[in-house]
Amino acid sequence: MESKQNYQLDRERIPQHVAIVMDGNGRWAKKRGLPRLAGHNAGMEALKEIVKRSDVLGVKYLTVYAFSTENWKRPVEEVSGIFKLLIVYMKKELDELHANNVKVKIFGDYSRLPKESIDALETALEKTKNNTGLTFNIALNYGGRDEIMRAVRRLAAECCDGQLTAEQLTEDMVSDRLYTGGIPDPEVVIRTSGELRLSNFLLWQSAYSEFVFTDVLWPDFSPEEYERCIAEFQGRKRRYGGV
Ligand code: FPP
């Protein structure tokens, strides 16, 4: 393992797009004898600080995995608790996000969420849609395979309509039809809590991303640890299959 101390953040080489798998809320709560939702609540507090620090550092796109297509398998109280937290987060943070010129976007089919959560999300999307600062992408009911399948279905429909032939299909056409259409791939994907998996997050977009794993549980993921992860990324040599 690389030493934790040896990283110095270079503020001139901040990645444009950082993606984060926010993992470990449940274990954080368990360690304290608290219900899992207390972990998600603490995770929400951590997220606020990471969004702020992303903006200060000059990250252009921050994408966080808040709820996966697989997370519906969790107990119903936990699922509805996460959606309630989302409303709390949006109500508390929207004015400040907007004042900081942050643009909120949602990756995933959020139409399955409870009405009140959808309303809170749509208010945020509408209010911030013309902002030009940090783009804050929240992956909700998101799955990488599901996202690729949506793109494939759309392209197949365009082929069936006669607008395109199979031979004309390109990688760019797939990229354009993902939630990330028009934005650069993440240079770095960070996952907290010591788990070493991608878990169906940004499968297409992370083809050449660097992965940074930290043992820190998401609620304890501080802006300082975030900077350390970015500095660790900066220490990597990216070759994109070349030499
Ligand atoms: C992973 O921890 C976390 C989640 C699945 C939910 C993420 C939610 C938040 C960060 C807070 C809510 C904020 C918003 C914007 C919705 P886990 O429960 O998988 O932890 P474990 O692996 O330790 O059980």
mmCIF file of C-alpha atoms and ligand atoms in Angstrom:
data_model
loop_
_atom_site.group_PDB
_atom_site.id
_atom_site.type_symbol
_atom_site.label_atom_id
_atom_site.label_comp_id
_atom_site.label_asym_id
_atom_site.label_seq_id
_atom_site.Cartn_x
_atom_site.Cartn_y
_atom_site.Cartn_z
ATOM 1 C CA MET A 1 0.000 0.000 0.000
ATOM 2 C CA GLU A 2 1.163 3.545 -0.714
ATOM 3 C CA SER A 3 1.937 5.606 2.373
ATOM 4 C CA LYS A 4 -0.793 7.994 3.487
ATOM 5 C CA GLN A 5 1.621 10.802 4.285
ATOM 6 C CA ASN A 6 3.486 11.052 1.013
ATOM 7 C CA TYR A 7 0.960 12.942 -1.045
ATOM 8 C CA GLN A 8 1.045 16.621 -1.860
ATOM 9 C CA LEU A 9 -1.995 18.027 -3.661
ATOM 10 C CA ASP A 10 -1.147 19.919 -6.858
ATOM 11 C CA ARG A 11 -3.859 22.562 -7.185
ATOM 12 C CA GLU A 12 -2.908 23.153 -10.813
ATOM 13 C CA ARG A 13 -3.822 19.566 -11.777
ATOM 14 C CA ILE A 14 -7.231 19.037 -10.238
ATOM 15 C CA PRO A 15 -9.261 16.391 -12.134
ATOM 16 C CA GLN A 16 -12.205 17.751 -14.097
ATOM 17 C CA HIS A 17 -14.514 14.884 -13.164
ATOM 18 C CA VAL A 18 -14.408 12.981 -9.860
ATOM 19 C CA ALA A 19 -16.777 10.068 -9.214
ATOM 20 C CA ILE A 20 -17.356 8.658 -5.728
ATOM 21 C CA VAL A 21 -18.897 5.444 -4.379
ATOM 22 C CA MET A 22 -19.977 6.607 -0.919
ATOM 23 C CA ASP A 23 -19.748 3.346 1.006
ATOM 24 C CA GLY A 24 -19.688 2.431 4.692
ATOM 25 C CA ASN A 25 -22.604 4.316 6.234
ATOM 26 C CA GLY A 26 -24.070 1.126 7.683
ATOM 27 C CA ARG A 27 -20.778 0.003 9.263
ATOM 28 C CA TRP A 28 -20.178 3.486 10.658
ATOM 29 C CA ALA A 29 -23.571 3.302 12.424
ATOM 30 C CA LYS A 30 -23.071 -0.279 13.599
ATOM 31 C CA LYS A 31 -19.728 0.609 15.208
ATOM 32 C CA ARG A 32 -21.596 3.176 17.285
ATOM 33 C CA GLY A 33 -24.604 0.990 18.082
ATOM 34 C CA LEU A 34 -26.826 3.281 16.007
ATOM 35 C CA PRO A 35 -29.492 2.438 13.413
ATOM 36 C CA ARG A 36 -28.285 2.313 9.794
ATOM 37 C CA LEU A 37 -30.217 5.459 8.978
ATOM 38 C CA ALA A 38 -28.066 7.389 11.455
ATOM 39 C CA GLY A 39 -25.150 6.342 9.238
ATOM 40 C CA HIS A 40 -26.878 7.656 6.121
ATOM 41 C CA ASN A 41 -27.643 10.894 7.948
ATOM 42 C CA ALA A 42 -23.977 11.280 8.881
ATOM 43 C CA GLY A 43 -23.153 10.380 5.265
ATOM 44 C CA MET A 44 -25.306 13.235 4.073
ATOM 45 C CA GLU A 45 -23.351 15.626 6.298
ATOM 46 C CA ALA A 46 -20.090 14.304 4.837
ATOM 47 C CA LEU A 47 -21.440 14.772 1.326
ATOM 48 C CA LYS A 48 -22.199 18.454 1.954
ATOM 49 C CA GLU A 49 -18.559 19.113 2.792
ATOM 50 C CA ILE A 50 -17.261 17.161 -0.213
ATOM 51 C CA VAL A 51 -19.482 19.128 -2.591
ATOM 52 C CA LYS A 52 -18.157 22.372 -1.087
ATOM 53 C CA ARG A 53 -14.542 21.263 -1.290
ATOM 54 C CA SER A 54 -15.019 20.077 -4.907
ATOM 55 C CA ASP A 55 -16.213 23.557 -5.793
ATOM 56 C CA VAL A 56 -13.327 25.250 -3.973
ATOM 57 C CA LEU A 57 -10.776 22.969 -5.679
ATOM 58 C CA GLY A 58 -12.206 23.673 -9.118
ATOM 59 C CA VAL A 59 -13.548 20.184 -9.891
ATOM 60 C CA LYS A 60 -15.995 20.713 -12.793
ATOM 61 C CA TYR A 61 -18.083 17.531 -12.363
ATOM 62 C CA LEU A 62 -18.719 15.547 -9.189
ATOM 63 C CA THR A 63 -20.726 12.334 -9.551
ATOM 64 C CA VAL A 64 -21.822 10.464 -6.421
ATOM 65 C CA TYR A 65 -23.496 7.059 -6.130
ATOM 66 C CA ALA A 66 -26.406 7.682 -3.771
ATOM 67 C CA PHE A 67 -28.745 4.784 -4.619
ATOM 68 C CA SER A 68 -28.205 1.892 -7.010
ATOM 69 C CA THR A 69 -30.690 -0.194 -8.975
ATOM 70 C CA GLU A 70 -29.740 -2.995 -6.518
ATOM 71 C CA ASN A 71 -30.371 -0.947 -3.350
ATOM 72 C CA TRP A 72 -34.138 -1.640 -3.611
ATOM 73 C CA LYS A 73 -33.311 -5.029 -2.003
ATOM 74 C CA ARG A 74 -32.675 -3.267 1.331
ATOM 75 C CA PRO A 75 -35.344 -3.172 4.051
ATOM 76 C CA VAL A 76 -38.187 -0.877 3.078
ATOM 77 C CA GLU A 77 -37.605 1.435 6.087
ATOM 78 C CA GLU A 78 -34.005 1.987 5.023
ATOM 79 C CA VAL A 79 -34.973 2.705 1.409
ATOM 80 C CA SER A 80 -37.692 5.157 2.392
ATOM 81 C CA GLY A 81 -35.343 6.703 4.972
ATOM 82 C CA ILE A 82 -32.722 7.398 2.276
ATOM 83 C CA PHE A 83 -35.363 9.036 0.075
ATOM 84 C CA LYS A 84 -36.518 11.166 3.014
ATOM 85 C CA LEU A 85 -32.912 12.224 3.613
ATOM 86 C CA LEU A 86 -32.729 13.273 0.023
ATOM 87 C CA ILE A 87 -35.648 15.644 0.595
ATOM 88 C CA VAL A 88 -34.000 17.005 3.758
ATOM 89 C CA TYR A 89 -30.724 17.462 1.865
ATOM 90 C CA MET A 90 -32.354 19.264 -1.048
ATOM 91 C CA LYS A 91 -34.468 21.522 1.168
ATOM 92 C CA LYS A 92 -31.508 22.457 3.378
ATOM 93 C CA GLU A 93 -28.854 22.792 0.697
ATOM 94 C CA LEU A 94 -30.567 24.047 -2.437
ATOM 95 C CA ASP A 95 -30.207 27.772 -1.726
ATOM 96 C CA GLU A 96 -26.533 27.420 -0.932
ATOM 97 C CA LEU A 97 -25.885 25.191 -3.950
ATOM 98 C CA HIS A 98 -27.613 27.735 -6.152
ATOM 99 C CA ALA A 99 -25.767 30.671 -4.560
ATOM 100 C CA ASN A 100 -22.525 28.849 -5.384
ATOM 101 C CA ASN A 101 -23.574 28.436 -9.034
ATOM 102 C CA VAL A 102 -23.757 24.612 -8.669
ATOM 103 C CA LYS A 103 -25.824 22.753 -11.260
ATOM 104 C CA VAL A 104 -27.599 19.644 -9.929
ATOM 105 C CA LYS A 105 -28.234 16.705 -12.254
ATOM 106 C CA ILE A 106 -29.676 13.252 -11.623
ATOM 107 C CA PHE A 107 -28.321 10.082 -13.240
ATOM 108 C CA GLY A 108 -30.851 7.265 -13.141
ATOM 109 C CA ASP A 109 -34.580 6.711 -13.477
ATOM 110 C CA TYR A 110 -35.867 8.631 -10.486
ATOM 111 C CA SER A 111 -39.513 8.243 -11.559
ATOM 112 C CA ARG A 112 -39.820 5.248 -9.164
ATOM 113 C CA LEU A 113 -39.034 7.413 -6.130
ATOM 114 C CA PRO A 114 -41.787 8.706 -3.821
ATOM 115 C CA LYS A 115 -43.621 11.781 -5.144
ATOM 116 C CA GLU A 116 -42.232 14.119 -2.496
ATOM 117 C CA SER A 117 -38.650 13.112 -3.331
ATOM 118 C CA ILE A 118 -39.285 13.596 -7.052
ATOM 119 C CA ASP A 119 -40.709 17.057 -6.344
ATOM 120 C CA ALA A 120 -37.652 18.038 -4.279
ATOM 121 C CA LEU A 121 -35.334 16.796 -7.022
ATOM 122 C CA GLU A 122 -37.220 18.540 -9.802
ATOM 123 C CA THR A 123 -37.210 21.808 -7.868
ATOM 124 C CA ALA A 124 -33.416 21.525 -7.598
ATOM 125 C CA LEU A 125 -32.977 20.584 -11.261
ATOM 126 C CA GLU A 126 -35.139 23.482 -12.401
ATOM 127 C CA LYS A 127 -33.620 26.071 -10.082
ATOM 128 C CA THR A 128 -30.005 25.243 -10.940
ATOM 129 C CA LYS A 129 -30.349 24.323 -14.617
ATOM 130 C CA ASN A 130 -28.634 27.462 -15.930
ATOM 131 C CA ASN A 131 -25.807 27.463 -13.382
ATOM 132 C CA THR A 132 -22.315 27.279 -14.802
ATOM 133 C CA GLY A 133 -20.126 26.252 -11.836
ATOM 134 C CA LEU A 134 -19.651 22.740 -10.455
ATOM 135 C CA THR A 135 -22.008 20.153 -11.957
ATOM 136 C CA PHE A 136 -23.152 17.890 -9.123
ATOM 137 C CA ASN A 137 -24.476 14.594 -10.500
ATOM 138 C CA ILE A 138 -26.424 12.430 -8.073
ATOM 139 C CA ALA A 139 -26.785 8.807 -9.212
ATOM 140 C CA LEU A 140 -30.176 7.641 -7.962
ATOM 141 C CA ASN A 141 -31.775 4.352 -8.951
ATOM 142 C CA TYR A 142 -28.713 4.194 -11.150
ATOM 143 C CA GLY A 143 -27.011 1.136 -12.600
ATOM 144 C CA GLY A 144 -24.227 1.122 -15.169
ATOM 145 C CA ARG A 145 -25.643 -1.813 -17.117
ATOM 146 C CA ASP A 146 -29.105 -0.284 -17.034
ATOM 147 C CA GLU A 147 -27.650 2.968 -18.400
ATOM 148 C CA ILE A 148 -25.859 1.136 -21.231
ATOM 149 C CA MET A 149 -29.025 -0.841 -22.028
ATOM 150 C CA ARG A 150 -31.024 2.400 -22.336
ATOM 151 C CA ALA A 151 -28.461 3.717 -24.812
ATOM 152 C CA VAL A 152 -28.463 0.433 -26.755
ATOM 153 C CA ARG A 153 -32.264 0.418 -26.945
ATOM 154 C CA ARG A 154 -32.312 3.970 -28.253
ATOM 155 C CA LEU A 155 -29.701 3.191 -30.888
ATOM 156 C CA ALA A 156 -31.521 -0.016 -31.866
ATOM 157 C CA ALA A 157 -34.714 2.006 -32.296
ATOM 158 C CA GLU A 158 -32.867 4.508 -34.488
ATOM 159 C CA CYS A 159 -31.561 1.596 -36.593
ATOM 160 C CA CYS A 160 -35.038 0.064 -36.874
ATOM 161 C CA ASP A 161 -36.391 3.467 -37.968
ATOM 162 C CA GLY A 162 -33.815 3.512 -40.740
ATOM 163 C CA GLN A 163 -32.016 6.601 -39.369
ATOM 164 C CA LEU A 164 -28.796 4.598 -38.874
ATOM 165 C CA THR A 165 -27.280 1.295 -39.942
ATOM 166 C CA ALA A 166 -25.526 -1.082 -37.534
ATOM 167 C CA GLU A 167 -22.213 -0.398 -39.319
ATOM 168 C CA GLN A 168 -22.511 3.331 -38.654
ATOM 169 C CA LEU A 169 -22.671 2.910 -34.860
ATOM 170 C CA THR A 170 -19.732 4.439 -32.975
ATOM 171 C CA GLU A 171 -18.539 4.607 -29.383
ATOM 172 C CA ASP A 172 -19.359 8.318 -29.379
ATOM 173 C CA MET A 173 -22.978 7.534 -30.246
ATOM 174 C CA VAL A 174 -23.196 5.284 -27.189
ATOM 175 C CA SER A 175 -21.427 7.864 -24.980
ATOM 176 C CA ASP A 176 -23.811 10.614 -26.125
ATOM 177 C CA ARG A 177 -26.815 8.547 -25.027
ATOM 178 C CA LEU A 178 -25.574 7.886 -21.494
ATOM 179 C CA TYR A 179 -26.542 10.133 -18.559
ATOM 180 C CA THR A 180 -23.041 11.587 -18.872
ATOM 181 C CA GLY A 181 -23.580 12.560 -22.543
ATOM 182 C CA GLY A 182 -21.449 15.619 -23.320
ATOM 183 C CA ILE A 183 -19.329 15.512 -20.168
ATOM 184 C CA PRO A 184 -15.826 14.058 -19.872
ATOM 185 C CA ASP A 185 -15.260 10.610 -18.338
ATOM 186 C CA PRO A 186 -14.143 10.648 -14.688
ATOM 187 C CA GLU A 187 -10.370 10.739 -14.402
ATOM 188 C CA VAL A 188 -10.701 9.193 -10.949
ATOM 189 C CA VAL A 189 -13.221 6.988 -9.155
ATOM 190 C CA ILE A 190 -12.938 7.000 -5.354
ATOM 191 C CA ARG A 191 -14.519 4.308 -3.189
ATOM 192 C CA THR A 192 -14.616 4.522 0.586
ATOM 193 C CA SER A 193 -14.848 1.837 3.292
ATOM 194 C CA GLY A 194 -12.205 -0.561 1.990
ATOM 195 C CA GLU A 195 -14.407 -2.366 -0.549
ATOM 196 C CA LEU A 196 -12.580 -3.000 -3.831
ATOM 197 C CA ARG A 197 -15.453 -3.132 -6.332
ATOM 198 C CA LEU A 198 -17.114 -0.912 -8.916
ATOM 199 C CA SER A 199 -20.635 -2.197 -8.100
ATOM 200 C CA ASN A 200 -22.211 -1.285 -11.444
ATOM 201 C CA PHE A 201 -21.150 2.384 -11.233
ATOM 202 C CA LEU A 202 -20.185 4.265 -14.436
ATOM 203 C CA LEU A 203 -19.123 1.040 -16.184
ATOM 204 C CA TRP A 204 -18.656 2.569 -19.630
ATOM 205 C CA GLN A 205 -17.216 5.865 -18.413
ATOM 206 C CA SER A 206 -14.599 4.376 -16.086
ATOM 207 C CA ALA A 207 -12.809 2.419 -18.845
ATOM 208 C CA TYR A 208 -9.623 4.464 -18.288
ATOM 209 C CA SER A 209 -10.306 5.952 -14.843
ATOM 210 C CA GLU A 210 -7.853 5.623 -12.013
ATOM 211 C CA PHE A 211 -9.307 3.972 -8.904
ATOM 212 C CA VAL A 212 -8.528 5.234 -5.441
ATOM 213 C CA PHE A 213 -9.684 3.112 -2.518
ATOM 214 C CA THR A 214 -9.647 4.306 1.059
ATOM 215 C CA ASP A 215 -10.518 2.415 4.231
ATOM 216 C CA VAL A 216 -12.253 5.488 5.670
ATOM 217 C CA LEU A 217 -16.014 4.946 6.089
ATOM 218 C CA TRP A 218 -18.079 7.478 4.132
ATOM 219 C CA PRO A 219 -19.383 9.495 7.151
ATOM 220 C CA ASP A 220 -15.741 10.002 8.219
ATOM 221 C CA PHE A 221 -14.601 10.989 4.713
ATOM 222 C CA SER A 222 -13.350 14.519 5.368
ATOM 223 C CA PRO A 223 -12.313 17.174 2.844
ATOM 224 C CA GLU A 224 -8.707 16.469 3.927
ATOM 225 C CA GLU A 225 -9.058 12.765 3.104
ATOM 226 C CA TYR A 226 -10.687 13.777 -0.205
ATOM 227 C CA GLU A 227 -7.663 15.918 -1.047
ATOM 228 C CA ARG A 228 -5.381 13.026 -0.112
ATOM 229 C CA CYS A 229 -7.287 10.761 -2.528
ATOM 230 C CA ILE A 230 -6.961 13.333 -5.318
ATOM 231 C CA ALA A 231 -3.248 13.677 -4.560
ATOM 232 C CA GLU A 232 -2.927 9.877 -4.727
ATOM 233 C CA PHE A 233 -4.586 10.000 -8.142
ATOM 234 C CA GLN A 234 -2.179 12.747 -9.226
ATOM 235 C CA GLY A 235 0.716 10.435 -8.366
ATOM 236 C CA ARG A 236 -0.440 7.824 -10.903
ATOM 237 C CA LYS A 237 0.961 7.538 -14.432
ATOM 238 C CA ARG A 238 -1.914 7.351 -16.895
ATOM 239 C CA ARG A 239 -1.043 5.588 -20.132
ATOM 240 C CA TYR A 240 -4.430 4.768 -21.736
ATOM 241 C CA GLY A 241 -3.042 1.508 -23.092
ATOM 242 C CA GLY A 242 0.080 3.208 -24.492
ATOM 243 C CA VAL A 243 3.606 3.027 -23.100
HETATM 244 C C1 FPP B 1 -23.566 3.142 1.283
HETATM 245 O O1 FPP B 1 -23.356 2.721 2.619
HETATM 246 C C2 FPP B 1 -24.464 4.273 1.193
HETATM 247 C C3 FPP B 1 -25.670 4.304 0.522
HETATM 248 C C4 FPP B 1 -26.216 3.162 -0.222
HETATM 249 C C5 FPP B 1 -26.514 5.486 0.531
HETATM 250 C C6 FPP B 1 -25.821 6.774 0.272
HETATM 251 C C7 FPP B 1 -26.519 7.839 0.996
HETATM 252 C C8 FPP B 1 -25.927 8.937 1.544
HETATM 253 C C9 FPP B 1 -24.493 9.263 1.428
HETATM 254 C C10 FPP B 1 -26.694 9.888 2.372
HETATM 255 C C11 FPP B 1 -27.881 10.445 1.717
HETATM 256 C C12 FPP B 1 -27.580 11.516 0.789
HETATM 257 C C13 FPP B 1 -28.308 11.680 -0.318
HETATM 258 C C14 FPP B 1 -28.042 12.843 -1.218
HETATM 259 C C15 FPP B 1 -29.361 10.715 -0.687
HETATM 260 P P1 FPP B 1 -23.881 1.289 3.045
HETATM 261 O O2 FPP B 1 -25.232 1.461 3.631
HETATM 262 O O3 FPP B 1 -23.784 0.354 1.897
HETATM 263 O O4 FPP B 1 -22.831 0.941 4.156
HETATM 264 P P2 FPP B 1 -22.353 -0.507 4.607
HETATM 265 O O5 FPP B 1 -21.689 -1.137 3.405
HETATM 266 O O6 FPP B 1 -21.407 -0.218 5.709
HETATM 267 O O7 FPP B 1 -23.570 -1.254 5.054
#
